[in-house]
Structure formats: structure tokens, C-alpha cells
mmCIF file of C-alpha atoms in Angstrom:
data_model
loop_
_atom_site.group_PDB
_atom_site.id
_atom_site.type_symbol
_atom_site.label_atom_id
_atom_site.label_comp_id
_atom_site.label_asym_id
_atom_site.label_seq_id
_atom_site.Cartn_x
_atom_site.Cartn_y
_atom_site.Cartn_z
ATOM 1 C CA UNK A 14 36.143 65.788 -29.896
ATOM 2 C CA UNK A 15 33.213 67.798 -31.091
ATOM 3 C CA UNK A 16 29.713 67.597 -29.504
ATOM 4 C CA UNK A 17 28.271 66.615 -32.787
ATOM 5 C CA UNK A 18 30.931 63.441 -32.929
ATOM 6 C CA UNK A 19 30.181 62.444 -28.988
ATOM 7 C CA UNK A 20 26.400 62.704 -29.928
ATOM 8 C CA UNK A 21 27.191 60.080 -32.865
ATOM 9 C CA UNK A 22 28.844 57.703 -31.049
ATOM 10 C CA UNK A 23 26.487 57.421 -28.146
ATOM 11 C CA UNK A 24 23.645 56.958 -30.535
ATOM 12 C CA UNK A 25 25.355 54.262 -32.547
ATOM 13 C CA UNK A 26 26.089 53.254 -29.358
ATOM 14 C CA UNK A 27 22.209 52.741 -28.424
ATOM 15 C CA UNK A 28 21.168 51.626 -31.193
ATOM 16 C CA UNK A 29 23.774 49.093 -31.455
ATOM 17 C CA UNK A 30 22.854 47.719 -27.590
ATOM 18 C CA UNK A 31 18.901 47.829 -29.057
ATOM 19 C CA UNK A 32 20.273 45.352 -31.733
ATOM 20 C CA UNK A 33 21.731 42.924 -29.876
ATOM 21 C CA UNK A 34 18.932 42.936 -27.428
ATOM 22 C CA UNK A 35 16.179 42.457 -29.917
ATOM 23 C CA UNK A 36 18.789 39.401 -31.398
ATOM 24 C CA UNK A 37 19.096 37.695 -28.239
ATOM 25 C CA UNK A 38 14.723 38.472 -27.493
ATOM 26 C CA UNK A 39 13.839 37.102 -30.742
ATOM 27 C CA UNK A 40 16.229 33.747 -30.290
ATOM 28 C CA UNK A 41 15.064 33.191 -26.747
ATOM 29 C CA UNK A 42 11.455 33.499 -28.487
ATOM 30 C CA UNK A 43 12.431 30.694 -31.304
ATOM 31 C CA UNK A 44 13.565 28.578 -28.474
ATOM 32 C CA UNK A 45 10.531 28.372 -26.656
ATOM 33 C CA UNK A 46 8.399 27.713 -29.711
ATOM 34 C CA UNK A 47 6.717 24.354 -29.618
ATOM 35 C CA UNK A 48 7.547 21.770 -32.029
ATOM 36 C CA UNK A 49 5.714 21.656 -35.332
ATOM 37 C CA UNK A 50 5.414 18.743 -38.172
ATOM 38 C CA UNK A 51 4.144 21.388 -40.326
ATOM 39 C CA UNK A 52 6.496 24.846 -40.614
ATOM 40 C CA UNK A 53 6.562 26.739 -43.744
ATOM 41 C CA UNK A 54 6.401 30.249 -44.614
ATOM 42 C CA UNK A 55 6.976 32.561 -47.716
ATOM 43 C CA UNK A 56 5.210 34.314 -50.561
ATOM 44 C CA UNK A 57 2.915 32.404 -53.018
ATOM 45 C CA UNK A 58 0.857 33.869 -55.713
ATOM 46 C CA UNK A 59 -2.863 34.293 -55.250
ATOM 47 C CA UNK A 60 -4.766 36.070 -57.570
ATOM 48 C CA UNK A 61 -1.533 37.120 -59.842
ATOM 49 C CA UNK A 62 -0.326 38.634 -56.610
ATOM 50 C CA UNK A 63 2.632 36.844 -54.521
ATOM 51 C CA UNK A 64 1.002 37.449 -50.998
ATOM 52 C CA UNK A 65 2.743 36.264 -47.633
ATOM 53 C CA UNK A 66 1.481 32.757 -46.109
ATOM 54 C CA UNK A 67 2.434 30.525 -43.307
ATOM 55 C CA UNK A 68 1.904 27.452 -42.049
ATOM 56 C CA UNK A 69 2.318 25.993 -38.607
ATOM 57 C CA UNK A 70 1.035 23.062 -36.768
ATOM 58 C CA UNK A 71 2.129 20.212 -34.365
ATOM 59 C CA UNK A 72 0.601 17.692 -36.650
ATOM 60 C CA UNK A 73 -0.102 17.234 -40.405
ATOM 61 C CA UNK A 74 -3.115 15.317 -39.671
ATOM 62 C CA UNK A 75 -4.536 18.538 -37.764
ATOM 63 C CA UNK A 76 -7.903 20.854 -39.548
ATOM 64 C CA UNK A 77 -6.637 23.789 -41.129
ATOM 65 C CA UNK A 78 -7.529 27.175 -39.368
ATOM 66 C CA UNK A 79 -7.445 30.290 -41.634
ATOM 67 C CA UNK A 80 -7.058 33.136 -39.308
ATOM 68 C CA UNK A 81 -7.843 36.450 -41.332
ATOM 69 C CA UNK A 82 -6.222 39.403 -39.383
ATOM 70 C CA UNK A 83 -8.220 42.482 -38.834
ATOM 71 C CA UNK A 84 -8.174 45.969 -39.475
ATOM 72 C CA UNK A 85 -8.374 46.287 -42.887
ATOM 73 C CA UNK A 86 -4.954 45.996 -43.361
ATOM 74 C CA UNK A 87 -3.531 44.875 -39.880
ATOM 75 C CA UNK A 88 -1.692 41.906 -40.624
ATOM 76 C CA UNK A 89 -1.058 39.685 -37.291
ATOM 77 C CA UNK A 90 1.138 37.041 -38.223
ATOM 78 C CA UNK A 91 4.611 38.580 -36.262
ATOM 79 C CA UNK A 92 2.243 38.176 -33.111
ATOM 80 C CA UNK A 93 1.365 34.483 -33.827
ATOM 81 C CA UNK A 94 4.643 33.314 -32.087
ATOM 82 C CA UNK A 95 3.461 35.171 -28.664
ATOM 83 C CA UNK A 96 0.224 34.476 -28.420
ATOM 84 C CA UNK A 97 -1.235 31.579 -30.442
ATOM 85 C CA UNK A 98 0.890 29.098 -30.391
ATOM 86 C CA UNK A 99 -1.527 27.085 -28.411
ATOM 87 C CA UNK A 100 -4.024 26.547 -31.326
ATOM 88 C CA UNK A 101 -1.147 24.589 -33.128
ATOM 89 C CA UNK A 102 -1.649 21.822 -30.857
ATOM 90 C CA UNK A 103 -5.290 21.510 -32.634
ATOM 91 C CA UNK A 104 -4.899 23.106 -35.983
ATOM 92 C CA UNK A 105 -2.360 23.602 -38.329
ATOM 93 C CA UNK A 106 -2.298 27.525 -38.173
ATOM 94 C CA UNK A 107 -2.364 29.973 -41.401
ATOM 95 C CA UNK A 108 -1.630 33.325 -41.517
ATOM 96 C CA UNK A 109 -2.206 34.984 -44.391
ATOM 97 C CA UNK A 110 -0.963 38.912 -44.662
ATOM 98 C CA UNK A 111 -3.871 40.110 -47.282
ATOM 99 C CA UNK A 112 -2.818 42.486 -50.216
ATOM 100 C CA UNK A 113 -2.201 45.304 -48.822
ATOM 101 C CA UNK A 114 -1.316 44.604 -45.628
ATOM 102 C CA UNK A 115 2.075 43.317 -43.321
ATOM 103 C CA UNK A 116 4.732 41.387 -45.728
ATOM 104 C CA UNK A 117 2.786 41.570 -48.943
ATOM 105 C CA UNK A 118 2.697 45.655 -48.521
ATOM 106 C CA UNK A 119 6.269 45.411 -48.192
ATOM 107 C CA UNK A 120 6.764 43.544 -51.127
ATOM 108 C CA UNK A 121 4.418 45.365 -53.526
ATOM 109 C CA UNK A 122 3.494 48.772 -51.650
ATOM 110 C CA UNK A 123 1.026 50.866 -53.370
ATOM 111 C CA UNK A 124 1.511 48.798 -56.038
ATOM 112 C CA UNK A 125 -0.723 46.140 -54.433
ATOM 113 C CA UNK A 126 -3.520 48.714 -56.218
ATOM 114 C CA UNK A 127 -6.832 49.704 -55.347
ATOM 115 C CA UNK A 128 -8.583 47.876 -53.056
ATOM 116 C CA UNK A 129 -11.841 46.503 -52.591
ATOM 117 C CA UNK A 130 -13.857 43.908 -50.658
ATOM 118 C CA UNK A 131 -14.687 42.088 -53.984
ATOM 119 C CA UNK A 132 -11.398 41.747 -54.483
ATOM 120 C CA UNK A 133 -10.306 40.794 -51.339
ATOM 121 C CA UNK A 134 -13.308 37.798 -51.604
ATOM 122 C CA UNK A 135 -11.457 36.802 -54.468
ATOM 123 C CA UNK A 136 -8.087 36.643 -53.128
ATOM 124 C CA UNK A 137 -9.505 34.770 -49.742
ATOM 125 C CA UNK A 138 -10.973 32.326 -51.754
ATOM 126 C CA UNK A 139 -8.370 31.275 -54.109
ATOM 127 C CA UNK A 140 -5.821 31.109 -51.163
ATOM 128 C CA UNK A 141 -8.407 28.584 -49.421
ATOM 129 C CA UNK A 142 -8.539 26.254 -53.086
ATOM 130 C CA UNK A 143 -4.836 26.639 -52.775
ATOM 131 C CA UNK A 144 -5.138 24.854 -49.363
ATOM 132 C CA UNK A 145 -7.825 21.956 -49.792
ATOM 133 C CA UNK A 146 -5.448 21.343 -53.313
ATOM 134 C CA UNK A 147 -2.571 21.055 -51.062
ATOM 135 C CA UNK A 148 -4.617 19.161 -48.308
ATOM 136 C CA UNK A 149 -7.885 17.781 -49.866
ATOM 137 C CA UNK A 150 -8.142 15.415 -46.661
ATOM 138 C CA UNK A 151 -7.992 17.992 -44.196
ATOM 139 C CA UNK A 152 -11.229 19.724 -43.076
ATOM 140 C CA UNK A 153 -10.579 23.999 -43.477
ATOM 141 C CA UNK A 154 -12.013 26.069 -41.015
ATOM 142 C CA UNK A 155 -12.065 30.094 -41.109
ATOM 143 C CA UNK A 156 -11.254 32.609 -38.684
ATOM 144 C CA UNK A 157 -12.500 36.380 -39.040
ATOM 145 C CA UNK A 158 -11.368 38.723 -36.480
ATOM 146 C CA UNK A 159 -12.835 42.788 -37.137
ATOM 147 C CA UNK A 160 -12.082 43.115 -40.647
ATOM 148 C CA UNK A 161 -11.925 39.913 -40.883
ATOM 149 C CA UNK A 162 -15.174 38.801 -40.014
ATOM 150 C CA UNK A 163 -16.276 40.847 -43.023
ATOM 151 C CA UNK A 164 -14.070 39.205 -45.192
ATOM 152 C CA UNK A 165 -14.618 35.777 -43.785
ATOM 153 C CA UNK A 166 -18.355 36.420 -44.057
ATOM 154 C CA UNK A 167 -17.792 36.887 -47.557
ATOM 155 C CA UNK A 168 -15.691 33.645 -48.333
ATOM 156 C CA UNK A 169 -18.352 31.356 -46.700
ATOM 157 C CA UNK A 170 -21.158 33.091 -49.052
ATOM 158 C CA UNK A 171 -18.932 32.540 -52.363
ATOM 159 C CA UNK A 172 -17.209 29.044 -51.731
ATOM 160 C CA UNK A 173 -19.240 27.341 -48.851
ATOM 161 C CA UNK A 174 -18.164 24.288 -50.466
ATOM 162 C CA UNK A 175 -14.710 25.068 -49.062
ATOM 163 C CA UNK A 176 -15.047 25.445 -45.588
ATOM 164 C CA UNK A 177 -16.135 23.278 -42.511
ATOM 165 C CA UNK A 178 -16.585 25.960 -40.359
ATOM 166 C CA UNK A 179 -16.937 29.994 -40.020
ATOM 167 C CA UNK A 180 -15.305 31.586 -36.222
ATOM 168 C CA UNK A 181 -15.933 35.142 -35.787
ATOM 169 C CA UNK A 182 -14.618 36.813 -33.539
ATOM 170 C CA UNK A 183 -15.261 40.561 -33.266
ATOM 171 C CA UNK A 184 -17.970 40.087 -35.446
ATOM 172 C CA UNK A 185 -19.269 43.136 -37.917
ATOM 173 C CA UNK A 186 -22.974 42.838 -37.781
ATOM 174 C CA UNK A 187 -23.210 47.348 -39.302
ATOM 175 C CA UNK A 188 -20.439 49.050 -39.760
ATOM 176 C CA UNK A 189 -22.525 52.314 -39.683
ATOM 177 C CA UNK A 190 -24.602 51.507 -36.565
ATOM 178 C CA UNK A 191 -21.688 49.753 -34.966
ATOM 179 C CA UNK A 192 -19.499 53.053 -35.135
ATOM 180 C CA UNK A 193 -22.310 55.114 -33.666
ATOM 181 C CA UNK A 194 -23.379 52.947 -30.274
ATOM 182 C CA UNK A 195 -19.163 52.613 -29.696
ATOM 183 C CA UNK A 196 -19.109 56.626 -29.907
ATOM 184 C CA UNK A 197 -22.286 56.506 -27.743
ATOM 185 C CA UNK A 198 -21.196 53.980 -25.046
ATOM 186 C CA UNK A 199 -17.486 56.084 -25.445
ATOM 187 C CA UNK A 200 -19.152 58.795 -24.446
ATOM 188 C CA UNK A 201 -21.058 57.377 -21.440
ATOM 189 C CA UNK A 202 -18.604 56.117 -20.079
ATOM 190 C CA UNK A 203 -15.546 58.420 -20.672
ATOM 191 C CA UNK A 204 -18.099 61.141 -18.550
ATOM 192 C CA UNK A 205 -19.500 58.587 -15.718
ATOM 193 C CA UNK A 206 -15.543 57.943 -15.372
ATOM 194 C CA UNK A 207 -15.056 61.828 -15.300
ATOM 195 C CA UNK A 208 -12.068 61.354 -18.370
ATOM 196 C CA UNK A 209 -12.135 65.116 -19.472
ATOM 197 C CA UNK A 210 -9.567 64.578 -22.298
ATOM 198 C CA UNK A 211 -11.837 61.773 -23.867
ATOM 199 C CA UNK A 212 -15.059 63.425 -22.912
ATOM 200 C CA UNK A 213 -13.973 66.468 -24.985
ATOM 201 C CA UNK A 214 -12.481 64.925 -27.790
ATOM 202 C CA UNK A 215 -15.554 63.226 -28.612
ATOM 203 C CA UNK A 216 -17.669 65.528 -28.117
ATOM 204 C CA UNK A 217 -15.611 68.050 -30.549
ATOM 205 C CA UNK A 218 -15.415 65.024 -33.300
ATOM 206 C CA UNK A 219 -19.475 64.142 -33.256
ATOM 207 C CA UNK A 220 -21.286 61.174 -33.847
ATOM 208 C CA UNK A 221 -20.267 59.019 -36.725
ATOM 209 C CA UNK A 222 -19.533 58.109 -39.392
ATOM 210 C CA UNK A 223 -16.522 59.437 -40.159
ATOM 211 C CA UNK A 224 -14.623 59.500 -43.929
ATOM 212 C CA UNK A 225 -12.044 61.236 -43.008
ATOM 213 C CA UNK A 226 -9.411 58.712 -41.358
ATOM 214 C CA UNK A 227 -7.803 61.476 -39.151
ATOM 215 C CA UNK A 228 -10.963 61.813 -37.490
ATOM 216 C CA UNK A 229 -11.522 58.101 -36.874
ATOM 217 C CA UNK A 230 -8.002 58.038 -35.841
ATOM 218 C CA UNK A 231 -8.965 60.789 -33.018
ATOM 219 C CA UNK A 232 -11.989 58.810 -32.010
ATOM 220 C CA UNK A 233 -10.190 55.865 -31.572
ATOM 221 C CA UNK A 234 -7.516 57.763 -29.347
ATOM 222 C CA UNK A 235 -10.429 58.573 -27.593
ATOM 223 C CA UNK A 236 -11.774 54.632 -27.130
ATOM 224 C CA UNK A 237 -8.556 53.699 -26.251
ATOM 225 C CA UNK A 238 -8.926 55.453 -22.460
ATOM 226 C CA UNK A 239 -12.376 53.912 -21.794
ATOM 227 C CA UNK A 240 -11.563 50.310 -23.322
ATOM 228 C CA UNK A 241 -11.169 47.439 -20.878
ATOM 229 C CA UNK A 242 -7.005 47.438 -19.138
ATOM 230 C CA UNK A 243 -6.051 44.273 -20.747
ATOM 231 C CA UNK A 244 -7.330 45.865 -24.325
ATOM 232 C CA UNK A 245 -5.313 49.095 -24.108
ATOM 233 C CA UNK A 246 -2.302 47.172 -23.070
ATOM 234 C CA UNK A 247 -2.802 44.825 -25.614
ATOM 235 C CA UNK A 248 -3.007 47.598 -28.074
ATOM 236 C CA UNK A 249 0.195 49.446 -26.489
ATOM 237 C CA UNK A 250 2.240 46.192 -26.485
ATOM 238 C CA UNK A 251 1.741 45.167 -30.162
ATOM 239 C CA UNK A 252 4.816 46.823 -31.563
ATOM 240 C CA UNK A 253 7.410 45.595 -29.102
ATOM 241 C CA UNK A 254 5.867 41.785 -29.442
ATOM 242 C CA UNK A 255 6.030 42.275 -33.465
ATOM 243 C CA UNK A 256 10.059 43.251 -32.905
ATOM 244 C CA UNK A 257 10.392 40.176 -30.787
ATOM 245 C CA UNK A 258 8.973 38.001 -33.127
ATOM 246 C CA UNK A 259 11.429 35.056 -33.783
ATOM 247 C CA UNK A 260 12.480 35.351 -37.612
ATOM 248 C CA UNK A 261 11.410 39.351 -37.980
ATOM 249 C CA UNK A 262 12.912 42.333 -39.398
ATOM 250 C CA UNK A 263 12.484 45.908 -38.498
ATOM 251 C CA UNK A 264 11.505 46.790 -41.295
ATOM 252 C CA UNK A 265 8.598 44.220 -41.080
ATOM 253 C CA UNK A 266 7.159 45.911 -38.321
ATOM 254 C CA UNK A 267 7.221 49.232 -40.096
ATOM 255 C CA UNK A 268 5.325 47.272 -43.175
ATOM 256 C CA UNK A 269 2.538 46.299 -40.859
ATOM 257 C CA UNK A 270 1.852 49.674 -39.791
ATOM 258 C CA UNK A 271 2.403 51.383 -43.251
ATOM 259 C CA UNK A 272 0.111 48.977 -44.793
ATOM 260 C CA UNK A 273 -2.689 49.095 -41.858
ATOM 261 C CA UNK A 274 -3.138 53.198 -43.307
ATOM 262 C CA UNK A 275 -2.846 52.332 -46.599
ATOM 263 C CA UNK A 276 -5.305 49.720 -46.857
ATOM 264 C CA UNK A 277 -7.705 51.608 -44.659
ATOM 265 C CA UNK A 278 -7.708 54.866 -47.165
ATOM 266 C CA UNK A 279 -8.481 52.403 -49.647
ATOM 267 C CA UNK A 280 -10.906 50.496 -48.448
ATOM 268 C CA UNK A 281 -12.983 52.168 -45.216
ATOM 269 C CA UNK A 282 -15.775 53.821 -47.293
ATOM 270 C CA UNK A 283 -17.288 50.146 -48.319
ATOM 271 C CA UNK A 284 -16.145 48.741 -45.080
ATOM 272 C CA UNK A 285 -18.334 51.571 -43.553
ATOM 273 C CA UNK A 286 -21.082 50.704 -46.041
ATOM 274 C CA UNK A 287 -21.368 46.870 -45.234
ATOM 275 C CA UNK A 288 -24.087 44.743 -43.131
ATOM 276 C CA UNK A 289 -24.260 41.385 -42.811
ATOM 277 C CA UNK A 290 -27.782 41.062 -43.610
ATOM 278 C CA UNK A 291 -27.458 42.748 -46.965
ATOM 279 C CA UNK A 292 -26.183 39.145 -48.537
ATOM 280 C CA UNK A 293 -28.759 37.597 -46.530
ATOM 281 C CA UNK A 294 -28.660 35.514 -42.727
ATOM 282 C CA UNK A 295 -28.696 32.092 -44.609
ATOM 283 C CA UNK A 296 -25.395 30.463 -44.331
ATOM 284 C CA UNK A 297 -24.395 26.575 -45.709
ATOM 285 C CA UNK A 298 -21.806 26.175 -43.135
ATOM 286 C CA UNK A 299 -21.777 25.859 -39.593
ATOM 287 C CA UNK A 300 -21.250 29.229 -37.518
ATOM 288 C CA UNK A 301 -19.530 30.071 -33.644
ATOM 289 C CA UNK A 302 -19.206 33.572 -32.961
ATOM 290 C CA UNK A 303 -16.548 34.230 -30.209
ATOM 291 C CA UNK A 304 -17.437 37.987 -28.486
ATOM 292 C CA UNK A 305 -16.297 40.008 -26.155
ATOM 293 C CA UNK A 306 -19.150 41.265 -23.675
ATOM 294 C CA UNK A 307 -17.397 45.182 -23.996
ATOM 295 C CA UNK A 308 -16.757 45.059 -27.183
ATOM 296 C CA UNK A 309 -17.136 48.656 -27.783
ATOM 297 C CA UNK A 310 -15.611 49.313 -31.778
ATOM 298 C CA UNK A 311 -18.295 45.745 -33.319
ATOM 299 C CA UNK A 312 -20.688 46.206 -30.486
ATOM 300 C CA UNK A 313 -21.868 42.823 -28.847
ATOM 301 C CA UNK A 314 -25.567 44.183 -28.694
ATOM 302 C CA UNK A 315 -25.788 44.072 -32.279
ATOM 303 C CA UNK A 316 -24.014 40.755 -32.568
ATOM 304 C CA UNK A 317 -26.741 38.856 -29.903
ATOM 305 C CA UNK A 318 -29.113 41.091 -32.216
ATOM 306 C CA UNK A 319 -28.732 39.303 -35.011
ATOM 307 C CA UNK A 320 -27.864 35.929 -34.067
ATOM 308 C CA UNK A 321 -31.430 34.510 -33.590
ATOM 309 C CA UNK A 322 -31.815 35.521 -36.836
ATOM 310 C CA UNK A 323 -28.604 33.549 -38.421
ATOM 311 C CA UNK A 324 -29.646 30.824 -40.253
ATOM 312 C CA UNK A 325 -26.878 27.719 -40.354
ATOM 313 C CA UNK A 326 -26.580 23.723 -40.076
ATOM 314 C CA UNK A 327 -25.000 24.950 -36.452
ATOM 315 C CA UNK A 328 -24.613 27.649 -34.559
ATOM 316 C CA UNK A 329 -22.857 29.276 -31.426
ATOM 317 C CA UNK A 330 -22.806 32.416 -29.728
ATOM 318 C CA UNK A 331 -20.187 32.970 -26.640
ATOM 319 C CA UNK A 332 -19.481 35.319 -24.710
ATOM 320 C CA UNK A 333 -16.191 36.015 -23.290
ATOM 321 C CA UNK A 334 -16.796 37.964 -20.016
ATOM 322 C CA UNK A 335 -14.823 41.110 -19.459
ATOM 323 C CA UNK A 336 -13.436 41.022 -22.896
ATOM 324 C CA UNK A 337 -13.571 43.941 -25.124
ATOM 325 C CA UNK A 338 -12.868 43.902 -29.115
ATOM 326 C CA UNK A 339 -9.691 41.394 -28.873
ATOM 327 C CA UNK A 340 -10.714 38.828 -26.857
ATOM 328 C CA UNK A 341 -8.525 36.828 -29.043
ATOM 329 C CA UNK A 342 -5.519 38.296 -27.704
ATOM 330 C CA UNK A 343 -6.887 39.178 -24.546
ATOM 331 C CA UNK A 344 -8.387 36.446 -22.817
ATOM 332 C CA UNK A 345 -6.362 33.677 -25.099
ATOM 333 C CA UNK A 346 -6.556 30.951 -22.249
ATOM 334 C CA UNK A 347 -10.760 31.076 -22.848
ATOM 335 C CA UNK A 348 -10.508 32.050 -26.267
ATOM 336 C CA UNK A 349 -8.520 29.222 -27.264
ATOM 337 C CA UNK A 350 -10.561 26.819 -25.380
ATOM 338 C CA UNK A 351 -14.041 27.554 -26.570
ATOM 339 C CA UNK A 352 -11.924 27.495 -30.133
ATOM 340 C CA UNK A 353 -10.759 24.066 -29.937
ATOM 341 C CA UNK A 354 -14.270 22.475 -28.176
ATOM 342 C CA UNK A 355 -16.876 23.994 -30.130
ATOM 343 C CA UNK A 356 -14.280 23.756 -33.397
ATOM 344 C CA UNK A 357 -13.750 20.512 -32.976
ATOM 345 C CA UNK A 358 -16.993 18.631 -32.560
ATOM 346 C CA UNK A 359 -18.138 20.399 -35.625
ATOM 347 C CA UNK A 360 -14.805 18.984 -37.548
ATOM 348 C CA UNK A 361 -15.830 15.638 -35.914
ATOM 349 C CA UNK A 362 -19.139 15.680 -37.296
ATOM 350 C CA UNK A 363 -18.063 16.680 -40.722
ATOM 351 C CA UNK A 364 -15.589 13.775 -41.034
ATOM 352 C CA UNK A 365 -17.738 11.437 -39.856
ATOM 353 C CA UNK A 366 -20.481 12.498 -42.620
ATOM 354 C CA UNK A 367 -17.744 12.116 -44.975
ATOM 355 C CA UNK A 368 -16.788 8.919 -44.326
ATOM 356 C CA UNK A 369 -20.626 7.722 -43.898
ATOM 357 C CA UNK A 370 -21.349 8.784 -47.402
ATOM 358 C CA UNK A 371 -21.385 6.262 -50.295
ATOM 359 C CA UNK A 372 -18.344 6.645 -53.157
ATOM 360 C CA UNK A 373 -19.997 5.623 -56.335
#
């Protein structure tokens, strides 16, 4: 038997065993998924594009919680079933992979077209009529995490009338000024912490911004050494938990890293152009911003910056101690919590003024 045939056979071999383990990962995952009244998932059309949606919740009676996934272009719905199961207890959960990004890339790939924030608006907003058509007794409340806080920002502007709530979490206050304190505080602390690679890499990129994506791509290499442990792992884990995610394919891993570059080449220019006070600091709907005290790629100082300045029937800054940009994944247990209080009461409230007010 040739070399070339034993080679075969022993790769076959692995990637048969890889298979089987990932089979028996992902059902061991299903098992230990709570049990939900509301469980759907599948492609609807939004915007004359069928996008990918799901919905999952212990009880139908539960608020609706839009979670927009970051990036732009980094859908986060194969995580869901590892890490946020615990908001279904409160919320019936939606994920939502945006054009462009995670399942819908893989149905449409480039075909999705070219991107922009305006559009993306748009498509947010007709996939929240979608769900207070579905649900017109159920309070909606939004979730914007990095990219997503852009987007989410957006919504609230258009459709305020939609929404009970806006939750930001990794909020973009400048994209421009943001990227230039994380290279800064990068810097600092990649040389007090004497990390030569990082130190040089930096130093050879220069201060932001940066159009070219390789070069952000290198800087963020760079963040990745100083971030906070639980971050980097984080980070580092995210493919392996998107393979064990009960109901996934392969190839629906590989989608939510082909669309993450795609949608960034279309869309980082604006996303580097865009500040939240450019559509103004008046908002119609209540407001909790849930940050990270290192958050080091939307910088926190800018966040408590403008936050005075946010203008909103309620409002809530927290800070997450020792949390860095994904504080949502990160520090879940806290997270979650602050989620469901501060979420909550302002659901309460709005119901209550609901059913106060007189039907003519």
C-alpha cells in the first residue's frame, strides 16, 4: 500500500472521528436546552430579501428582545444556544443574521449587494413591523451590540413608535475617535506590559483610521494580546462553540466568517464615518447602556462622555467591572441580570401606560 493511500485513509479516518464527535457535541447541546413555548427559525423576506430569523422563548407572553449582532457582519445566532439561553426565561429571543452576514450570506453571497447603513435601517425596521404584526401585544425591545449599537441607534431614530426600549451594549459613541484612544490605550499598555510583538506592530501600523481592512485586521491582532483574559478567550473560543451549536452545519460556520469580511469591505468606510451625535442626543424611547469598564475597540470614556448629554424618557448607564468590549459574552451572569431588572421595569411601566390610557 502506497504512502499516498495510507495518508488517505488516516485522514478520512480523522475527519470521520471529528464528525461523529461534533454529532454527539451538538446533541448533548440540544439536550440541555431549556424548554421553550416559542421555537421557530428559518428565512423570511425583509426588504425583498429572505434573511435568517429565529425565535426562542420560554413563554409567548414574554417582551420581545431584538438582539442585533455586531461586527458589521458578525452574525451571533450559532452562539445563542451557549450562552444566552438565560434571557429566554424573560424574553422571547430574536436573532436576526443581517444581509450580509451568517445564514443570509450563505444564502445570497455577494449577491446580498452593496451595503449601506441606510439600508441596513431599512431592513431593521421592517423586520421589527414584521414582529409587533405578528405580536402587536407584546412590548419589543432592541439590543445593539458594536455594530449593532449603530444600527440599533438608527432604528429607534426612524420607528421610535416601534420599540419600548433601546440596550446598548458596546456602544459606538465615534467611530473615528473611538479607533484612535483603543490604538492609544493599545499602545500603553502593550509597552507598560513589556509585549514587544504588540508594541511593534502598532507602532509600524500608526494611529488610525485605517481603510484598508488588512491593516485593521493587524491592529486588532495587536488588541487581542492586551484585551482583558476572558475577552481573548472569548474571541478564541467562538468557532468551536459555533460547530457545537445544536442544529448547525459546517458550512454555517464558514458563512459567518465569510460574511463578517464581506460585509466589512462593504460597509467600514461609513461605519468609520458615524457619531451618534450627528442625528442628534434626543431619543423618544427609553435608553440602558450596558459597558464594559476596558472596553478598549468603543471606548467607555467616550460612552460616560456622552451620556449626560443623552436626552430620553429614561436612562441608564452600567458598568460592568473588568469587562472589556463583550461583556455580553463575557460576564453573562451580570450582563443578563442588569438586562432583565433594568429591562423589565421599563416594560412594566410601558404596559401599565398602555392599559391606563383611554380607547375611544
Amino acid at each position: 500500500m502506497s504512502f499516498l493511500i495510507i495518508v488517505a485513509i488516516g485522514l478520512f479516518g480523522l475527519a470521520f472521528a471529528l464528525m461523529v464527535t461534533r454529532a454527539i457535541v451538538q446533541a448533548r447541546a440540544a439536550r440541555r436546552l431549556p424548554k421553550a413555548e416559542v421555537d421557530e427559525a428559518g428565512f423570511i423576506e425583509i426588504n425583498g430579501l429572505t434573511q435568517w430569523v429565529s425565535l426562542r422563548g420560554a413563554a409567548a407572553a414574554n417582551p420581545l428582545l431584538l438582539f442585533l449582532h455586531g461586527g458589521p457582519g458578525s452574525a451571533m445566532s450559532l452562539l445563542h444556544a451557549s450562552l444566552w439561553t438565560d434571557w429566554e426565561r424573560d424574553f422571547t429571543v430574536v436573532h436576526w443574521d443581517q444581509r450580509g452576514a451568517g445564514r443570509t450570506f450563505g444564502r445570497h453571497g455577494k449577491a446580498n449587494g452593496k451595503l449601506d447603513i441606510g439600508l441596513m435601517v431599512s431592513d431593521g425596521v421592517a423586520l421589527a413591523e414584521h414582529l409587533k404584526a405578528r405580536f402587536p401585544e407584546l412590548p419589543l425591545v432592541v439590543l445593539g451590540c458594536s455594530w449593532g449599537s449603530i444600527l440599533g441607534i438608527e432604528m429607534v431614530r426612524r420607528r421610535p413608535d416601534l420599540f419600548a426600549a433601546y440596550v446598548g451594549a458596546g456602544q459606538v459613541v465615534d467611530m473615528q475617535r473611538g479607533e484612535q484612544l483603543s490604538y492609544d490605550a493599545a499602545l500603553e499598555q502593550a509597552r507598560a506590559q513589556l509585549l514587544t510583538k504588540a508594541v511593534t506592530e502598532l507602532e509600524s501600523l500608526g494611529r488610525p483610521p485605517y481603510l484598508s481592512l488588512r491593516r485593521l485586521g493587524r491592529q486588532r491582532r495587536a488588541l487581542l494580546a492586551g484585551m482583558p483574559t476572558a475577552e481573548s478567550r472569548f474571541s478564541q473560543t467562538a468557532l468551536l462553540t459555533a460547530l457545537a451549536a445544536p442544529g448547525s452545519r459546517v458550512v454555517d460556520t464558514l458563512h459567518m466568517f465569510q460574511g463578517l469580511l464581506q460585509t466589512m469591505r462593504w460597509l467600514w468606510r461609513e461605519v468609520m464615518a458615524w457619531k451618534i451625535e450627528d442625528g442628534g442626543l434626543a431619543f423618544k424611547v427609553p435608553m440602558v447602556i450596558l459597558q464594559g469598564t476596558l472596553d478598549m475597540q468603543t471606548p467607555t470614556p467616550l460612552v460616560s462622555e456622552v451620556f449626560p448629554r443623552l436626552q430620553a424618557p429614561d436612562k441608564a448607564l452600567v458598568l460592568i467591572e473588568g469587562a472589556g468590549h463583550l461583556a455580553v459574552g463575557t460576564h453573562r451572569d451580570q450582563f443578563t441580570e442588569e438586562l432583565k431588572g433594568r429591562v423589565t421595569r421599563l416594560v412594566a411601566r410601558e404596559r401599565s401606560a398602555e392599559a391606563s390610557t383611554p380607547t375611544a
